[in-house]
Amino acid sequence: MRRWGALAPGLLALGLAACAPSAPEPEAAFDLDCAQGFEAIRAQILARPGVVPAPDAPGEPYEIFNEETGRASYIFTKPEAPAHPSVFIQTATRRDGARVMEHEGCALGDPAAYDQLLAYWESLAAAR
């Protein structure tokens, strides 16, 4: 009986662990398809679990949403932005042991303004 008494706490913990809810599957990376258009892309991104708005940056011609995991940020131009409509996805990754930010996006408005906005975001990422 002594052996069973010593095993009881371990068996109880094992049984409780089996009843614990499993961790949710991580959401797959967003597959950007520019052909869908700005509003459809925006709606799909904002519908993803764990996507939350970043603090508002007054006066900036874009809005930012972040994944709670920190894996990606989504940048949408506002109507007053020269590059509107445009969307960027900024993803944190490691390259050669260093943390870097990668950008991909859709230039759905003025391509030159998009290039300027992309250069701006890449300069911000490089300064970190």
Tab-separated table of N, CA and C in Angstrom:
chain	number	residue	atom	x	y	z
A	1	MET	N	0.822	-1.187	0.000
A	1	MET	CA	0.000	0.000	0.000
A	1	MET	C	0.866	1.250	0.000
A	2	ARG	N	2.005	1.127	0.608
A	2	ARG	CA	2.887	2.266	0.649
A	2	ARG	C	3.317	2.690	-0.756
A	3	ARG	N	3.578	1.737	-1.624
A	3	ARG	CA	3.995	2.074	-2.987
A	3	ARG	C	2.900	2.843	-3.714
A	4	TRP	N	1.663	2.423	-3.551
A	4	TRP	CA	0.570	3.118	-4.227
A	4	TRP	C	0.390	4.522	-3.671
A	5	GLY	N	0.567	4.669	-2.397
A	5	GLY	CA	0.439	5.997	-1.779
A	5	GLY	C	1.465	6.960	-2.322
A	6	ALA	N	2.663	6.476	-2.608
A	6	ALA	CA	3.711	7.340	-3.149
A	6	ALA	C	3.429	7.682	-4.607
A	7	LEU	N	2.749	6.795	-5.321
A	7	LEU	CA	2.459	7.038	-6.729
A	7	LEU	C	1.229	7.922	-6.944
A	8	ALA	N	0.351	7.988	-5.951
A	8	ALA	CA	-0.916	8.697	-6.117
A	8	ALA	C	-0.745	10.145	-6.569
A	9	PRO	N	0.134	10.958	-5.947
A	9	PRO	CA	0.253	12.347	-6.417
A	9	PRO	C	0.705	12.422	-7.879
A	10	GLY	N	1.608	11.566	-8.281
A	10	GLY	CA	2.076	11.564	-9.671
A	10	GLY	C	0.977	11.161	-10.633
A	11	LEU	N	0.184	10.148	-10.264
A	11	LEU	CA	-0.915	9.721	-11.124
A	11	LEU	C	-1.992	10.800	-11.215
A	12	LEU	N	-2.245	11.481	-10.104
A	12	LEU	CA	-3.225	12.558	-10.103
A	12	LEU	C	-2.764	13.682	-11.031
A	13	ALA	N	-1.495	14.064	-10.949
A	13	ALA	CA	-0.971	15.125	-11.816
A	13	ALA	C	-1.036	14.709	-13.275
A	14	LEU	N	-0.718	13.476	-13.568
A	14	LEU	CA	-0.771	12.969	-14.930
A	14	LEU	C	-2.205	12.996	-15.452
A	15	GLY	N	-3.144	12.598	-14.613
A	15	GLY	CA	-4.550	12.618	-14.998
A	15	GLY	C	-5.049	14.027	-15.243
A	16	LEU	N	-4.635	14.987	-14.420
A	16	LEU	CA	-5.049	16.371	-14.615
A	16	LEU	C	-4.436	16.951	-15.885
A	17	ALA	N	-3.211	16.594	-16.166
A	17	ALA	CA	-2.558	17.082	-17.381
A	17	ALA	C	-3.286	16.568	-18.613
A	18	ALA	N	-3.790	15.350	-18.549
A	18	ALA	CA	-4.508	14.781	-19.685
A	18	ALA	C	-5.823	15.514	-19.918
A	19	CYS	N	-6.397	16.098	-18.861
A	19	CYS	CA	-7.658	16.819	-18.978
A	19	CYS	C	-7.459	18.277	-19.367
A	20	ALA	N	-6.234	18.789	-19.258
A	20	ALA	CA	-5.981	20.191	-19.565
A	20	ALA	C	-6.212	20.446	-21.045
A	21	PRO	N	-6.750	21.619	-21.368
A	21	PRO	CA	-6.969	21.921	-22.782
A	21	PRO	C	-5.631	22.020	-23.511
A	22	SER	N	-5.600	21.530	-24.724
A	22	SER	CA	-4.362	21.593	-25.479
A	22	SER	C	-4.160	23.012	-26.004
A	23	ALA	N	-2.918	23.364	-26.240
A	23	ALA	CA	-2.607	24.683	-26.776
A	23	ALA	C	-3.183	24.793	-28.182
A	24	PRO	N	-3.732	25.946	-28.506
A	24	PRO	CA	-4.296	26.091	-29.847
A	24	PRO	C	-3.190	26.017	-30.900
A	25	GLU	N	-3.565	25.519	-32.061
A	25	GLU	CA	-2.612	25.454	-33.170
A	25	GLU	C	-2.258	26.878	-33.572
A	26	PRO	N	-0.982	27.149	-33.832
A	26	PRO	CA	-0.639	28.498	-34.271
A	26	PRO	C	-1.246	28.790	-35.638
A	27	GLU	N	-1.679	30.003	-35.799
A	27	GLU	CA	-2.264	30.433	-37.071
A	27	GLU	C	-1.166	30.465	-38.126
A	28	ALA	N	-1.450	29.948	-39.296
A	28	ALA	CA	-0.478	29.959	-40.388
A	28	ALA	C	-0.198	31.396	-40.790
A	29	ALA	N	0.978	31.624	-41.338
A	29	ALA	CA	1.337	32.954	-41.804
A	29	ALA	C	0.324	33.410	-42.851
A	30	PHE	N	0.086	34.699	-42.879
A	30	PHE	CA	-0.881	35.234	-43.831
A	30	PHE	C	-0.289	35.180	-45.234
A	31	ASP	N	-1.049	34.637	-46.152
A	31	ASP	CA	-0.625	34.516	-47.542
A	31	ASP	C	-1.180	35.713	-48.311
A	32	LEU	N	-0.319	36.687	-48.564
A	32	LEU	CA	-0.730	37.929	-49.205
A	32	LEU	C	-1.002	37.712	-50.691
A	33	ASP	N	-2.216	38.024	-51.112
A	33	ASP	CA	-2.618	37.917	-52.512
A	33	ASP	C	-3.136	39.287	-52.943
A	34	CYS	N	-2.280	40.063	-53.601
A	34	CYS	CA	-2.603	41.438	-53.974
A	34	CYS	C	-3.805	41.540	-54.906
A	35	ALA	N	-4.074	40.494	-55.663
A	35	ALA	CA	-5.200	40.506	-56.600
A	35	ALA	C	-6.538	40.636	-55.878
A	36	GLN	N	-6.583	40.338	-54.585
A	36	GLN	CA	-7.839	40.422	-53.831
A	36	GLN	C	-8.269	41.856	-53.568
A	37	GLY	N	-7.329	42.778	-53.602
A	37	GLY	CA	-7.658	44.179	-53.349
A	37	GLY	C	-7.509	44.559	-51.885
A	38	PHE	N	-7.373	45.854	-51.662
A	38	PHE	CA	-7.088	46.412	-50.337
A	38	PHE	C	-8.126	46.024	-49.291
A	39	GLU	N	-9.401	46.274	-49.569
A	39	GLU	CA	-10.448	46.032	-48.562
A	39	GLU	C	-10.559	44.558	-48.197
A	40	ALA	N	-10.445	43.667	-49.178
A	40	ALA	CA	-10.528	42.230	-48.895
A	40	ALA	C	-9.331	41.766	-48.068
A	41	ILE	N	-8.149	42.242	-48.407
A	41	ILE	CA	-6.953	41.880	-47.631
A	41	ILE	C	-7.090	42.381	-46.203
A	42	ARG	N	-7.507	43.648	-46.063
A	42	ARG	CA	-7.665	44.249	-44.728
A	42	ARG	C	-8.670	43.446	-43.897
A	43	ALA	N	-9.793	43.099	-44.486
A	43	ALA	CA	-10.819	42.345	-43.760
A	43	ALA	C	-10.289	40.984	-43.320
A	44	GLN	N	-9.561	40.301	-44.190
A	44	GLN	CA	-9.017	38.981	-43.841
A	44	GLN	C	-7.999	39.086	-42.706
A	45	ILE	N	-7.146	40.080	-42.771
A	45	ILE	CA	-6.125	40.235	-41.723
A	45	ILE	C	-6.784	40.569	-40.390
A	46	LEU	N	-7.737	41.497	-40.400
A	46	LEU	CA	-8.374	41.900	-39.144
A	46	LEU	C	-9.235	40.788	-38.547
A	47	ALA	N	-9.625	39.809	-39.356
A	47	ALA	CA	-10.415	38.676	-38.866
A	47	ALA	C	-9.532	37.583	-38.255
A	48	ARG	N	-8.224	37.692	-38.418
A	48	ARG	CA	-7.326	36.662	-37.884
A	48	ARG	C	-7.320	36.714	-36.354
A	49	PRO	N	-7.286	35.557	-35.706
A	49	PRO	CA	-7.223	35.541	-34.243
A	49	PRO	C	-5.918	36.184	-33.764
A	50	GLY	N	-6.013	36.977	-32.715
A	50	GLY	CA	-4.819	37.562	-32.108
A	50	GLY	C	-4.265	38.781	-32.805
A	51	VAL	N	-4.982	39.351	-33.761
A	51	VAL	CA	-4.537	40.589	-34.407
A	51	VAL	C	-5.192	41.754	-33.665
A	52	VAL	N	-4.352	42.651	-33.142
A	52	VAL	CA	-4.837	43.763	-32.329
A	52	VAL	C	-4.286	45.083	-32.862
A	53	PRO	N	-5.038	46.169	-32.697
A	53	PRO	CA	-4.547	47.460	-33.175
A	53	PRO	C	-3.376	47.946	-32.322
A	54	ALA	N	-2.407	48.555	-32.986
A	54	ALA	CA	-1.306	49.214	-32.287
A	54	ALA	C	-1.823	50.569	-31.811
A	55	PRO	N	-1.129	51.185	-30.859
A	55	PRO	CA	-1.558	52.532	-30.453
A	55	PRO	C	-1.577	53.465	-31.667
A	56	ASP	N	-2.569	54.331	-31.702
A	56	ASP	CA	-2.722	55.256	-32.825
A	56	ASP	C	-1.533	56.219	-32.862
A	57	ALA	N	-1.049	56.483	-34.062
A	57	ALA	CA	0.033	57.450	-34.264
A	57	ALA	C	-0.596	58.679	-34.916
A	58	PRO	N	-1.023	59.654	-34.113
A	58	PRO	CA	-1.711	60.820	-34.679
A	58	PRO	C	-0.880	61.492	-35.773
A	59	GLY	N	-1.554	61.830	-36.865
A	59	GLY	CA	-0.895	62.505	-37.967
A	59	GLY	C	-0.229	61.586	-38.971
A	60	GLU	N	-0.109	60.309	-38.663
A	60	GLU	CA	0.510	59.369	-39.602
A	60	GLU	C	-0.545	58.854	-40.580
A	61	PRO	N	-0.174	58.709	-41.866
A	61	PRO	CA	-1.159	58.302	-42.865
A	61	PRO	C	-1.324	56.789	-42.994
A	62	TYR	N	-1.191	56.091	-41.901
A	62	TYR	CA	-1.342	54.641	-41.921
A	62	TYR	C	-1.843	54.176	-40.572
A	63	GLU	N	-2.336	52.963	-40.542
A	63	GLU	CA	-2.724	52.329	-39.282
A	63	GLU	C	-2.014	50.988	-39.205
A	64	ILE	N	-1.712	50.575	-37.979
A	64	ILE	CA	-0.923	49.359	-37.762
A	64	ILE	C	-1.705	48.409	-36.868
A	65	PHE	N	-1.630	47.126	-37.200
A	65	PHE	CA	-2.183	46.062	-36.381
A	65	PHE	C	-1.073	45.042	-36.172
A	66	ASN	N	-0.997	44.496	-34.969
A	66	ASN	CA	0.044	43.522	-34.628
A	66	ASN	C	-0.556	42.191	-34.237
A	67	GLU	N	0.164	41.131	-34.551
A	67	GLU	CA	-0.200	39.835	-34.003
A	67	GLU	C	0.263	39.819	-32.553
A	68	GLU	N	-0.564	39.305	-31.671
A	68	GLU	CA	-0.199	39.238	-30.254
A	68	GLU	C	1.068	38.433	-30.030
A	69	THR	N	1.372	37.506	-30.929
A	69	THR	CA	2.584	36.698	-30.808
A	69	THR	C	3.834	37.505	-31.112
A	70	GLY	N	3.674	38.670	-31.743
A	70	GLY	CA	4.818	39.477	-32.134
A	70	GLY	C	5.444	39.028	-33.445
A	71	ARG	N	4.864	38.048	-34.079
A	71	ARG	CA	5.427	37.492	-35.303
A	71	ARG	C	5.303	38.444	-36.487
A	72	ALA	N	4.223	39.220	-36.560
A	72	ALA	CA	4.018	40.081	-37.723
A	72	ALA	C	3.237	41.331	-37.343
A	73	SER	N	3.456	42.371	-38.146
A	73	SER	CA	2.669	43.597	-38.073
A	73	SER	C	2.092	43.858	-39.453
A	74	TYR	N	0.921	44.471	-39.464
A	74	TYR	CA	0.217	44.757	-40.705
A	74	TYR	C	0.005	46.262	-40.779
A	75	ILE	N	0.451	46.875	-41.865
A	75	ILE	CA	0.379	48.316	-42.030
A	75	ILE	C	-0.544	48.614	-43.207
A	76	PHE	N	-1.571	49.417	-42.949
A	76	PHE	CA	-2.536	49.806	-43.975
A	76	PHE	C	-2.478	51.320	-44.142
A	77	THR	N	-2.379	51.777	-45.379
A	77	THR	CA	-2.420	53.215	-45.608
A	77	THR	C	-3.835	53.726	-45.384
A	78	LYS	N	-3.908	54.976	-44.946
A	78	LYS	CA	-5.190	55.660	-44.825
A	78	LYS	C	-5.457	56.397	-46.140
A	79	PRO	N	-6.703	56.791	-46.383
A	79	PRO	CA	-7.032	57.450	-47.655
A	79	PRO	C	-6.182	58.683	-47.971
A	80	GLU	N	-5.712	59.398	-46.965
A	80	GLU	CA	-4.923	60.606	-47.221
A	80	GLU	C	-3.451	60.310	-47.547
A	81	ALA	N	-3.037	59.067	-47.467
A	81	ALA	CA	-1.647	58.691	-47.758
A	81	ALA	C	-1.388	58.720	-49.261
A	82	PRO	N	-0.250	59.271	-49.680
A	82	PRO	CA	0.069	59.277	-51.115
A	82	PRO	C	0.101	57.868	-51.722
A	83	ALA	N	0.460	56.868	-50.944
A	83	ALA	CA	0.570	55.503	-51.452
A	83	ALA	C	-0.742	54.717	-51.355
A	84	HIS	N	-1.806	55.355	-50.881
A	84	HIS	CA	-3.077	54.647	-50.685
A	84	HIS	C	-3.691	54.242	-52.013
A	85	PRO	N	-4.234	53.075	-52.095
A	85	PRO	CA	-4.280	52.010	-51.093
A	85	PRO	C	-3.056	51.097	-51.195
A	86	SER	N	-2.447	50.861	-50.042
A	86	SER	CA	-1.302	49.952	-49.943
A	86	SER	C	-1.369	49.213	-48.619
A	87	VAL	N	-0.782	48.034	-48.617
A	87	VAL	CA	-0.697	47.234	-47.404
A	87	VAL	C	0.704	46.636	-47.337
A	88	PHE	N	1.257	46.604	-46.125
A	88	PHE	CA	2.553	45.977	-45.875
A	88	PHE	C	2.395	44.938	-44.780
A	89	ILE	N	3.166	43.906	-44.883
A	89	ILE	CA	3.296	42.953	-43.789
A	89	ILE	C	4.758	42.987	-43.379
A	90	GLN	N	4.987	43.252	-42.114
A	90	GLN	CA	6.336	43.294	-41.562
A	90	GLN	C	6.490	42.080	-40.655
A	91	THR	N	7.460	41.226	-40.970
A	91	THR	CA	7.648	39.978	-40.237
A	91	THR	C	9.027	39.948	-39.604
A	92	ALA	N	9.082	39.590	-38.328
A	92	ALA	CA	10.355	39.435	-37.634
A	92	ALA	C	10.897	38.040	-37.924
A	93	THR	N	12.166	37.990	-38.290
A	93	THR	CA	12.805	36.710	-38.572
A	93	THR	C	14.275	36.797	-38.174
A	94	ARG	N	14.958	35.680	-38.228
A	94	ARG	CA	16.397	35.651	-37.939
A	94	ARG	C	17.137	35.311	-39.219
A	95	ARG	N	18.177	36.066	-39.471
A	95	ARG	CA	19.043	35.796	-40.610
A	95	ARG	C	20.485	35.905	-40.126
A	96	ASP	N	21.235	34.821	-40.274
A	96	ASP	CA	22.632	34.766	-39.806
A	96	ASP	C	22.735	35.134	-38.329
A	97	GLY	N	21.764	34.696	-37.545
A	97	GLY	CA	21.771	34.924	-36.102
A	97	GLY	C	21.278	36.292	-35.669
A	98	ALA	N	21.011	37.174	-36.617
A	98	ALA	CA	20.531	38.516	-36.275
A	98	ALA	C	19.030	38.613	-36.545
A	99	ARG	N	18.354	39.366	-35.698
A	99	ARG	CA	16.918	39.593	-35.893
A	99	ARG	C	16.757	40.670	-36.957
A	100	VAL	N	15.981	40.366	-37.974
A	100	VAL	CA	15.726	41.319	-39.046
A	100	VAL	C	14.227	41.384	-39.322
A	101	MET	N	13.825	42.474	-39.922
A	101	MET	CA	12.432	42.657	-40.295
A	101	MET	C	12.335	42.531	-41.807
A	102	GLU	N	11.435	41.672	-42.262
A	102	GLU	CA	11.189	41.513	-43.685
A	102	GLU	C	9.855	42.162	-44.022
A	103	HIS	N	9.769	42.721	-45.209
A	103	HIS	CA	8.556	43.401	-45.656
A	103	HIS	C	8.063	42.794	-46.961
A	104	GLU	N	6.768	42.680	-47.052
A	104	GLU	CA	6.133	42.361	-48.319
A	104	GLU	C	4.869	43.201	-48.363
A	105	GLY	N	4.403	43.488	-49.537
A	105	GLY	CA	3.233	44.336	-49.595
A	105	GLY	C	2.612	44.393	-50.963
A	106	CYS	N	1.573	45.203	-51.025
A	106	CYS	CA	0.824	45.386	-52.253
A	106	CYS	C	0.717	46.874	-52.548
A	107	ALA	N	1.227	47.265	-53.708
A	107	ALA	CA	1.094	48.634	-54.193
A	107	ALA	C	-0.157	48.691	-55.041
A	108	LEU	N	-1.248	49.068	-54.441
A	108	LEU	CA	-2.522	49.093	-55.151
A	108	LEU	C	-2.868	50.494	-55.615
A	109	GLY	N	-2.004	51.447	-55.290
A	109	GLY	CA	-2.180	52.841	-55.720
A	109	GLY	C	-0.968	53.265	-56.521
A	110	ASP	N	-0.424	54.430	-56.214
A	110	ASP	CA	0.728	55.004	-56.911
A	110	ASP	C	1.993	54.204	-56.590
A	111	PRO	N	2.595	53.537	-57.589
A	111	PRO	CA	3.779	52.698	-57.338
A	111	PRO	C	4.979	53.474	-56.778
A	112	ALA	N	5.192	54.714	-57.221
A	112	ALA	CA	6.320	55.512	-56.720
A	112	ALA	C	6.109	55.865	-55.239
A	113	ALA	N	4.900	56.216	-54.874
A	113	ALA	CA	4.605	56.533	-53.469
A	113	ALA	C	4.739	55.284	-52.609
A	114	TYR	N	4.336	54.156	-53.154
A	114	TYR	CA	4.504	52.873	-52.446
A	114	TYR	C	5.986	52.606	-52.184
A	115	ASP	N	6.821	52.792	-53.201
A	115	ASP	CA	8.265	52.570	-53.042
A	115	ASP	C	8.844	53.471	-51.957
A	116	GLN	N	8.385	54.713	-51.891
A	116	GLN	CA	8.851	55.640	-50.852
A	116	GLN	C	8.407	55.172	-49.466
A	117	LEU	N	7.168	54.731	-49.369
A	117	LEU	CA	6.667	54.255	-48.078
A	117	LEU	C	7.398	52.987	-47.647
A	118	LEU	N	7.646	52.084	-48.577
A	118	LEU	CA	8.392	50.870	-48.262
A	118	LEU	C	9.808	51.219	-47.801
A	119	ALA	N	10.466	52.141	-48.476
A	119	ALA	CA	11.811	52.569	-48.078
A	119	ALA	C	11.794	53.157	-46.668
A	120	TYR	N	10.757	53.925	-46.355
A	120	TYR	CA	10.615	54.497	-45.010
A	120	TYR	C	10.508	53.395	-43.957
A	121	TRP	N	9.642	52.395	-44.190
A	121	TRP	CA	9.476	51.311	-43.228
A	121	TRP	C	10.746	50.480	-43.089
A	122	GLU	N	11.426	50.262	-44.197
A	122	GLU	CA	12.692	49.499	-44.129
A	122	GLU	C	13.757	50.281	-43.367
A	123	SER	N	13.778	51.607	-43.495
A	123	SER	CA	14.743	52.407	-42.730
A	123	SER	C	14.427	52.362	-41.232
A	124	LEU	N	13.137	52.368	-40.895
A	124	LEU	CA	12.756	52.243	-39.481
A	124	LEU	C	13.206	50.898	-38.917
A	125	ALA	N	13.012	49.837	-39.696
A	125	ALA	CA	13.390	48.503	-39.250
A	125	ALA	C	14.897	48.387	-39.096
A	126	ALA	N	15.647	49.008	-39.994
A	126	ALA	CA	17.112	48.940	-39.928
A	126	ALA	C	17.659	49.699	-38.734
A	127	ALA	N	16.922	50.722	-38.285
A	127	ALA	CA	17.378	51.537	-37.148
A	127	ALA	C	17.195	50.848	-35.809
A	128	ARG	N	16.421	49.779	-35.783
A	128	ARG	CA	16.154	49.080	-34.509
A	128	ARG	C	17.336	48.313	-34.033
